[in-house]
Amino acid sequence: MKMTWSEYLADLGQNQAQIARSSGVSQATVSRWLSGDVIPDAEKVVGVARAFEESPLVALVAAGYLEANEIHAAVQMPRRYLLRSFTELELAQEMLRRVADAKGDLLERPMDVDHPAWSGVGGAAQDDVEALPHAAKGDAEEVEEDDHTP
């Protein structure tokens, strides 16, 4: 059996004044809701549910905005919100588009190894990078230095 909006309000266990005060509406409005004469707009339905820490989805079903089977179905996020659904090529193209749209010297300056973008990247730590000139093979007679040598 489907619960009506007035039944939903009655199940909150509050009087009209308490529902009105908590929901930010007049007591006369709550009275019309309880009598079944008026169904609130969806925004008010959600506001009532949140005011009493109830599920907005259940309230929307009681008010007739949703069917019960709609709230029990698995929520499917649109593809644009799911990174794992994109191919590596699509991700790379989006990265290139963002870099191309960026203003400034993003591509002209080196990224600091302490930058958050490096946090998940394996490899050398800053101390290891600084020790690189000393890591030449033992049989090498001379290590060439260039602009990148610290």
Coordinates of N, CA and C in Angstrom, one line a residue:
M1 N 0.8 -1.2 0.0 CA 0.0 0.0 0.0 C 0.9 1.3 0.0
K2 N 0.5 2.2 -0.9 CA 1.3 3.4 -1.0 C 0.9 4.4 0.1
M3 N 1.9 5.0 0.7 CA 1.7 6.0 1.7 C 1.4 7.4 1.0
T4 N 0.5 8.1 1.5 CA 0.2 9.4 1.0 C 1.0 10.5 1.7
W5 N 1.0 11.7 1.1 CA 1.8 12.8 1.8 C 1.2 13.1 3.2
S6 N -0.1 13.1 3.3 CA -0.6 13.4 4.7 C -0.3 12.3 5.6
E7 N -0.2 11.0 5.2 CA 0.2 9.9 6.1 C 1.7 10.0 6.4
Y8 N 2.5 10.4 5.4 CA 3.9 10.6 5.7 C 4.1 11.7 6.8
L9 N 3.4 12.8 6.7 CA 3.5 13.8 7.7 C 3.0 13.3 9.1
A10 N 1.9 12.6 9.1 CA 1.4 12.1 10.4 C 2.4 11.1 11.0
D11 N 3.1 10.3 10.2 CA 4.1 9.4 10.7 C 5.3 10.1 11.3
L12 N 5.5 11.3 11.0 CA 6.6 12.1 11.6 C 6.5 12.2 13.1
G13 N 5.3 12.0 13.6 CA 5.0 12.1 15.1 C 5.1 13.5 15.6
Q14 N 4.9 14.5 14.8 CA 5.0 15.9 15.3 C 3.6 16.5 15.1
N15 N 3.3 17.6 15.8 CA 2.1 18.3 15.6 C 2.3 19.3 14.4
Q16 N 1.2 19.9 14.0 CA 1.3 20.9 12.9 C 2.3 22.0 13.2
A17 N 2.3 22.5 14.3 CA 3.2 23.7 14.7 C 4.6 23.2 14.6
Q18 N 5.0 22.0 15.1 CA 6.3 21.6 15.0 C 6.8 21.3 13.5
I19 N 5.9 20.7 12.8 CA 6.2 20.5 11.3 C 6.4 21.8 10.6
A20 N 5.6 22.8 10.9 CA 5.6 24.1 10.3 C 7.0 24.8 10.6
R21 N 7.3 24.8 11.9 CA 8.5 25.5 12.4 C 9.7 24.8 11.8
S22 N 9.8 23.5 11.8 CA 11.0 22.8 11.4 C 11.1 22.9 9.8
S23 N 10.0 23.0 9.1 CA 10.0 23.0 7.7 C 10.1 24.4 7.1
G24 N 9.9 25.4 7.9 CA 9.9 26.8 7.4 C 8.7 27.2 6.6
V25 N 7.5 26.6 7.0 CA 6.3 27.0 6.3 C 5.3 27.4 7.4
S26 N 4.1 27.9 7.0 CA 3.1 28.3 8.0 C 2.3 27.1 8.5
Q27 N 1.7 27.2 9.6 CA 0.9 26.1 10.2 C -0.3 25.9 9.3
A28 N -0.8 26.9 8.7 CA -2.0 26.8 7.7 C -1.6 25.9 6.6
T29 N -0.4 26.1 6.1 CA 0.1 25.3 5.0 C 0.2 23.8 5.4
V30 N 0.7 23.5 6.5 CA 0.8 22.1 7.0 C -0.6 21.6 7.2
S31 N -1.5 22.4 7.6 CA -2.9 21.9 7.8 C -3.5 21.5 6.4
R32 N -3.2 22.3 5.4 CA -3.7 21.9 4.0 C -3.0 20.7 3.5
W33 N -1.7 20.5 3.9 CA -1.0 19.3 3.5 C -1.7 18.0 4.2
L34 N -1.9 18.2 5.5 CA -2.5 17.1 6.2 C -3.9 16.7 5.8
S35 N -4.7 17.7 5.3 CA -6.0 17.4 4.9 C -6.0 16.8 3.5
G36 N -4.9 16.9 2.8 CA -4.8 16.3 1.5 C -5.3 17.3 0.4
D37 N -5.6 18.5 0.8 CA -6.1 19.5 -0.2 C -4.9 20.0 -1.1
V38 N -3.7 20.1 -0.5 CA -2.6 20.6 -1.3 C -1.4 19.7 -1.1
I39 N -0.7 19.5 -2.2 CA 0.6 18.7 -2.2 C 1.7 19.8 -2.5
P40 N 2.7 19.8 -1.6 CA 3.7 20.8 -1.8 C 4.6 20.5 -3.0
D41 N 5.3 21.5 -3.4 CA 6.2 21.3 -4.5 C 7.4 20.4 -4.0
A42 N 8.1 19.9 -5.0 CA 9.1 18.9 -4.6 C 10.2 19.5 -3.7
E43 N 10.5 20.7 -3.9 CA 11.5 21.4 -3.0 C 11.1 21.4 -1.6
K44 N 9.8 21.7 -1.3 CA 9.3 21.7 0.0 C 9.2 20.3 0.6
V45 N 8.9 19.3 -0.2 CA 8.9 17.9 0.2 C 10.3 17.5 0.7
V46 N 11.3 17.8 -0.1 CA 12.7 17.5 0.3 C 13.0 18.2 1.6
G47 N 12.6 19.5 1.7 CA 12.9 20.3 2.9 C 12.3 19.7 4.1
V48 N 11.1 19.2 4.0 CA 10.4 18.5 5.2 C 11.2 17.3 5.6
A49 N 11.6 16.5 4.6 CA 12.3 15.2 4.9 C 13.6 15.6 5.6
R50 N 14.4 16.5 5.1 CA 15.7 16.9 5.6 C 15.5 17.5 7.0
A51 N 14.5 18.2 7.2 CA 14.2 18.8 8.6 C 14.1 17.8 9.6
F52 N 13.5 16.6 9.2 CA 13.3 15.5 10.2 C 14.2 14.4 10.0
E53 N 15.3 14.6 9.3 CA 16.4 13.6 9.0 C 15.8 12.3 8.4
E54 N 14.9 12.5 7.5 CA 14.3 11.4 6.8 C 14.8 11.4 5.4
S55 N 14.6 10.3 4.7 CA 15.0 10.2 3.3 C 14.2 11.1 2.4
P56 N 14.8 12.0 1.6 CA 14.0 12.8 0.7 C 13.3 11.9 -0.4
L57 N 13.9 10.8 -0.7 CA 13.3 9.9 -1.7 C 12.0 9.3 -1.2
V58 N 11.9 8.9 0.0 CA 10.7 8.3 0.5 C 9.6 9.4 0.6
A59 N 10.0 10.6 0.9 CA 9.1 11.8 1.0 C 8.6 12.1 -0.4
L60 N 9.4 12.0 -1.4 CA 9.0 12.3 -2.8 C 8.1 11.2 -3.3
V61 N 8.2 10.0 -2.9 CA 7.3 8.9 -3.2 C 5.9 9.2 -2.6
A62 N 5.9 9.6 -1.3 CA 4.7 9.8 -0.6 C 3.9 11.0 -1.2
A63 N 4.7 12.0 -1.7 CA 4.0 13.2 -2.3 C 3.6 12.9 -3.7
G64 N 4.0 11.8 -4.3 CA 3.6 11.4 -5.6 C 4.6 11.9 -6.7
Y65 N 5.7 12.4 -6.4 CA 6.7 12.8 -7.4 C 7.5 11.7 -8.0
L66 N 7.7 10.6 -7.2 CA 8.4 9.4 -7.6 C 7.6 8.2 -7.4
E67 N 7.8 7.1 -8.1 CA 7.2 5.8 -7.8 C 8.2 5.0 -6.9
A68 N 7.7 4.1 -6.1 CA 8.5 3.4 -5.1 C 9.6 2.6 -5.9
N69 N 9.2 2.0 -7.0 CA 10.2 1.2 -7.7 C 11.4 2.1 -8.3
E70 N 11.2 3.4 -8.4 CA 12.3 4.2 -8.9 C 13.3 4.5 -7.8
I71 N 13.0 4.4 -6.6 CA 14.0 4.6 -5.5 C 14.7 3.4 -5.1
H72 N 14.2 2.2 -5.5 CA 14.9 1.0 -5.2 C 15.8 0.5 -6.3
A73 N 15.7 1.1 -7.4 CA 16.6 0.7 -8.5 C 18.0 1.3 -8.3
A74 N 19.0 0.6 -8.8 CA 20.3 1.1 -8.7 C 20.5 2.4 -9.3
V75 N 21.2 3.3 -8.7 CA 21.4 4.6 -9.3 C 22.5 4.5 -10.3
Q76 N 22.3 4.9 -11.5 CA 23.3 4.9 -12.6 C 23.8 6.3 -12.8
M77 N 25.0 6.5 -12.5 CA 25.6 7.8 -12.8 C 25.8 8.0 -14.2
P78 N 25.6 9.2 -14.7 CA 25.9 9.5 -16.1 C 27.4 9.3 -16.4
R79 N 27.7 8.8 -17.6 CA 29.1 8.5 -18.0 C 30.0 9.6 -17.7
R80 N 29.6 10.9 -17.9 CA 30.5 12.0 -17.8 C 31.1 12.1 -16.4
Y81 N 30.5 11.4 -15.4 CA 31.0 11.5 -14.0 C 31.8 10.3 -13.6
L82 N 32.0 9.3 -14.5 CA 32.7 8.1 -14.2 C 34.0 8.0 -15.0
L83 N 35.1 8.3 -14.4 CA 36.4 8.3 -15.1 C 36.8 7.0 -15.6
R84 N 36.4 5.9 -14.9 CA 36.8 4.6 -15.4 C 36.1 4.2 -16.7
S85 N 35.1 4.9 -17.1 CA 34.4 4.5 -18.3 C 35.0 5.1 -19.5
F86 N 36.0 6.0 -19.3 CA 36.7 6.6 -20.5 C 38.0 5.8 -20.8
T87 N 38.3 5.8 -22.1 CA 39.5 5.2 -22.6 C 40.7 6.1 -22.2
E88 N 41.9 5.5 -22.3 CA 43.1 6.3 -22.0 C 43.2 7.4 -23.1
L89 N 42.9 7.1 -24.3 CA 42.9 8.1 -25.4 C 42.0 9.3 -25.1
E90 N 40.8 9.0 -24.6 CA 39.8 10.0 -24.3 C 40.4 10.9 -23.1
L91 N 41.0 10.2 -22.1 CA 41.5 11.0 -21.0 C 42.7 11.8 -21.4
A92 N 43.6 11.3 -22.3 CA 44.7 12.0 -22.8 C 44.2 13.2 -23.6
Q93 N 43.2 13.0 -24.4 CA 42.7 14.1 -25.2 C 42.1 15.3 -24.3
E94 N 41.4 14.9 -23.3 CA 40.9 15.9 -22.4 C 42.0 16.6 -21.7
M95 N 43.1 15.9 -21.3 CA 44.2 16.6 -20.6 C 44.9 17.5 -21.6
L96 N 45.1 17.1 -22.8 CA 45.6 18.0 -23.8 C 44.8 19.3 -24.0
R97 N 43.5 19.1 -24.1 CA 42.5 20.2 -24.3 C 42.7 21.2 -23.1
R98 N 42.8 20.6 -21.9 CA 42.9 21.5 -20.7 C 44.2 22.3 -20.7
V99 N 45.3 21.6 -21.1 CA 46.6 22.3 -21.1 C 46.5 23.3 -22.2
A100 N 46.0 23.0 -23.3 CA 45.9 24.0 -24.4 C 45.1 25.2 -24.0
D101 N 44.0 25.0 -23.2 CA 43.1 26.1 -22.8 C 43.7 26.9 -21.6
A102 N 44.7 26.3 -21.0 CA 45.3 27.0 -19.8 C 46.1 28.3 -20.2
K103 N 45.9 29.2 -19.4 CA 46.6 30.5 -19.6 C 47.9 30.5 -18.8
G104 N 48.9 31.1 -19.3 CA 50.2 31.2 -18.5 C 51.3 30.3 -19.1
D105 N 52.2 30.1 -18.2 CA 53.5 29.4 -18.6 C 53.5 28.0 -18.2
L106 N 52.4 27.3 -18.1 CA 52.3 25.9 -17.6 C 53.3 25.0 -18.3
L107 N 53.4 25.1 -19.6 CA 54.3 24.2 -20.3 C 55.8 24.7 -20.4
E108 N 56.0 26.0 -20.0 CA 57.3 26.6 -20.1 C 58.2 26.4 -18.8
R109 N 57.6 26.1 -17.7 CA 58.3 26.0 -16.4 C 58.3 24.5 -15.9
P110 N 59.4 24.1 -15.3 CA 59.4 22.7 -14.8 C 58.5 22.6 -13.6
M111 N 57.9 21.4 -13.4 CA 57.1 21.2 -12.2 C 58.0 20.8 -11.0
D112 N 57.7 21.5 -9.9 CA 58.4 21.2 -8.7 C 58.1 19.7 -8.2
V113 N 59.1 19.0 -7.8 CA 58.9 17.6 -7.4 C 58.0 17.5 -6.2
D114 N 57.9 18.6 -5.4 CA 57.0 18.6 -4.2 C 55.6 18.9 -4.6
H115 N 55.3 19.1 -5.9 CA 53.9 19.4 -6.3 C 53.0 18.2 -6.1
P116 N 51.8 18.5 -5.7 CA 50.9 17.3 -5.4 C 50.7 16.4 -6.6
A117 N 50.9 16.8 -7.8 CA 50.7 15.9 -8.9 C 51.8 14.8 -8.9
W118 N 52.8 15.0 -8.2 CA 53.9 13.9 -8.1 C 53.7 13.0 -6.9
S119 N 52.7 13.2 -6.1 CA 52.5 12.5 -4.9 C 52.3 11.0 -5.1
G120 N 51.6 10.6 -6.2 CA 51.3 9.2 -6.4 C 52.2 8.6 -7.4
V121 N 53.3 9.3 -7.8 CA 54.2 8.8 -8.9 C 55.3 8.2 -8.2
G122 N 55.6 6.9 -8.6 CA 56.8 6.2 -8.1 C 58.0 6.8 -8.7
G123 N 59.1 6.5 -8.1 CA 60.4 7.0 -8.7 C 61.2 7.6 -7.6
A124 N 62.1 8.5 -8.1 CA 63.1 9.1 -7.2 C 62.5 10.2 -6.3
A125 N 62.9 10.2 -5.1 CA 62.6 11.3 -4.2 C 63.6 12.4 -4.5
Q126 N 63.3 13.6 -3.9 CA 64.2 14.7 -4.1 C 65.6 14.4 -3.7
D127 N 65.9 13.7 -2.6 CA 67.2 13.4 -2.2 C 67.9 12.5 -3.2
D128 N 67.1 11.6 -3.8 CA 67.7 10.7 -4.9 C 68.1 11.5 -6.1
V129 N 67.3 12.5 -6.4 CA 67.5 13.3 -7.6 C 68.8 14.1 -7.4
E130 N 69.0 14.7 -6.2 CA 70.2 15.4 -5.9 C 71.5 14.6 -5.9
A131 N 71.3 13.3 -5.6 CA 72.5 12.4 -5.6 C 72.8 11.8 -7.0
L132 N 72.1 12.1 -8.0 CA 72.3 11.5 -9.3 C 73.7 11.7 -9.9
P133 N 74.3 12.9 -9.8 CA 75.7 13.0 -10.3 C 76.7 12.0 -9.7
H134 N 76.4 11.5 -8.5 CA 77.3 10.6 -7.9 C 77.0 9.1 -8.2
A135 N 76.0 8.9 -9.0 CA 75.5 7.6 -9.2 C 76.0 7.0 -10.5
A136 N 77.0 7.6 -11.1 CA 77.6 7.1 -12.3 C 78.2 5.8 -12.1
K137 N 78.4 5.0 -13.2 CA 79.0 3.7 -13.1 C 80.4 3.8 -12.6
G138 N 80.9 2.8 -11.9 CA 82.3 2.9 -11.4 C 83.4 3.0 -12.4
D139 N 83.1 2.4 -13.6 CA 84.2 2.4 -14.6 C 84.1 3.7 -15.5
A140 N 83.2 4.6 -15.2 CA 83.1 5.8 -16.0 C 84.2 6.8 -15.5
E141 N 85.0 7.3 -16.4 CA 86.0 8.2 -16.0 C 85.5 9.6 -15.7
E142 N 84.5 10.0 -16.4 CA 84.1 11.4 -16.2 C 82.6 11.5 -16.4
V143 N 81.9 12.3 -15.6 CA 80.5 12.5 -15.8 C 80.3 13.8 -16.4
E144 N 79.6 13.8 -17.6 CA 79.3 15.1 -18.2 C 78.2 15.8 -17.4
E145 N 78.4 17.1 -17.2 CA 77.4 17.9 -16.6 C 76.7 18.8 -17.6
D146 N 75.4 18.9 -17.4 CA 74.7 19.8 -18.3 C 73.8 20.7 -17.5
D147 N 72.9 21.4 -18.2 CA 72.1 22.4 -17.5 C 71.2 21.8 -16.4
H148 N 70.9 20.5 -16.4 CA 70.0 19.9 -15.5 C 70.7 19.3 -14.3
T149 N 72.1 19.3 -14.3 CA 72.8 18.8 -13.1 C 72.8 19.8 -12.0
P150 N 72.4 19.3 -10.8 CA 72.3 20.3 -9.6 C 73.6 20.8 -9.2

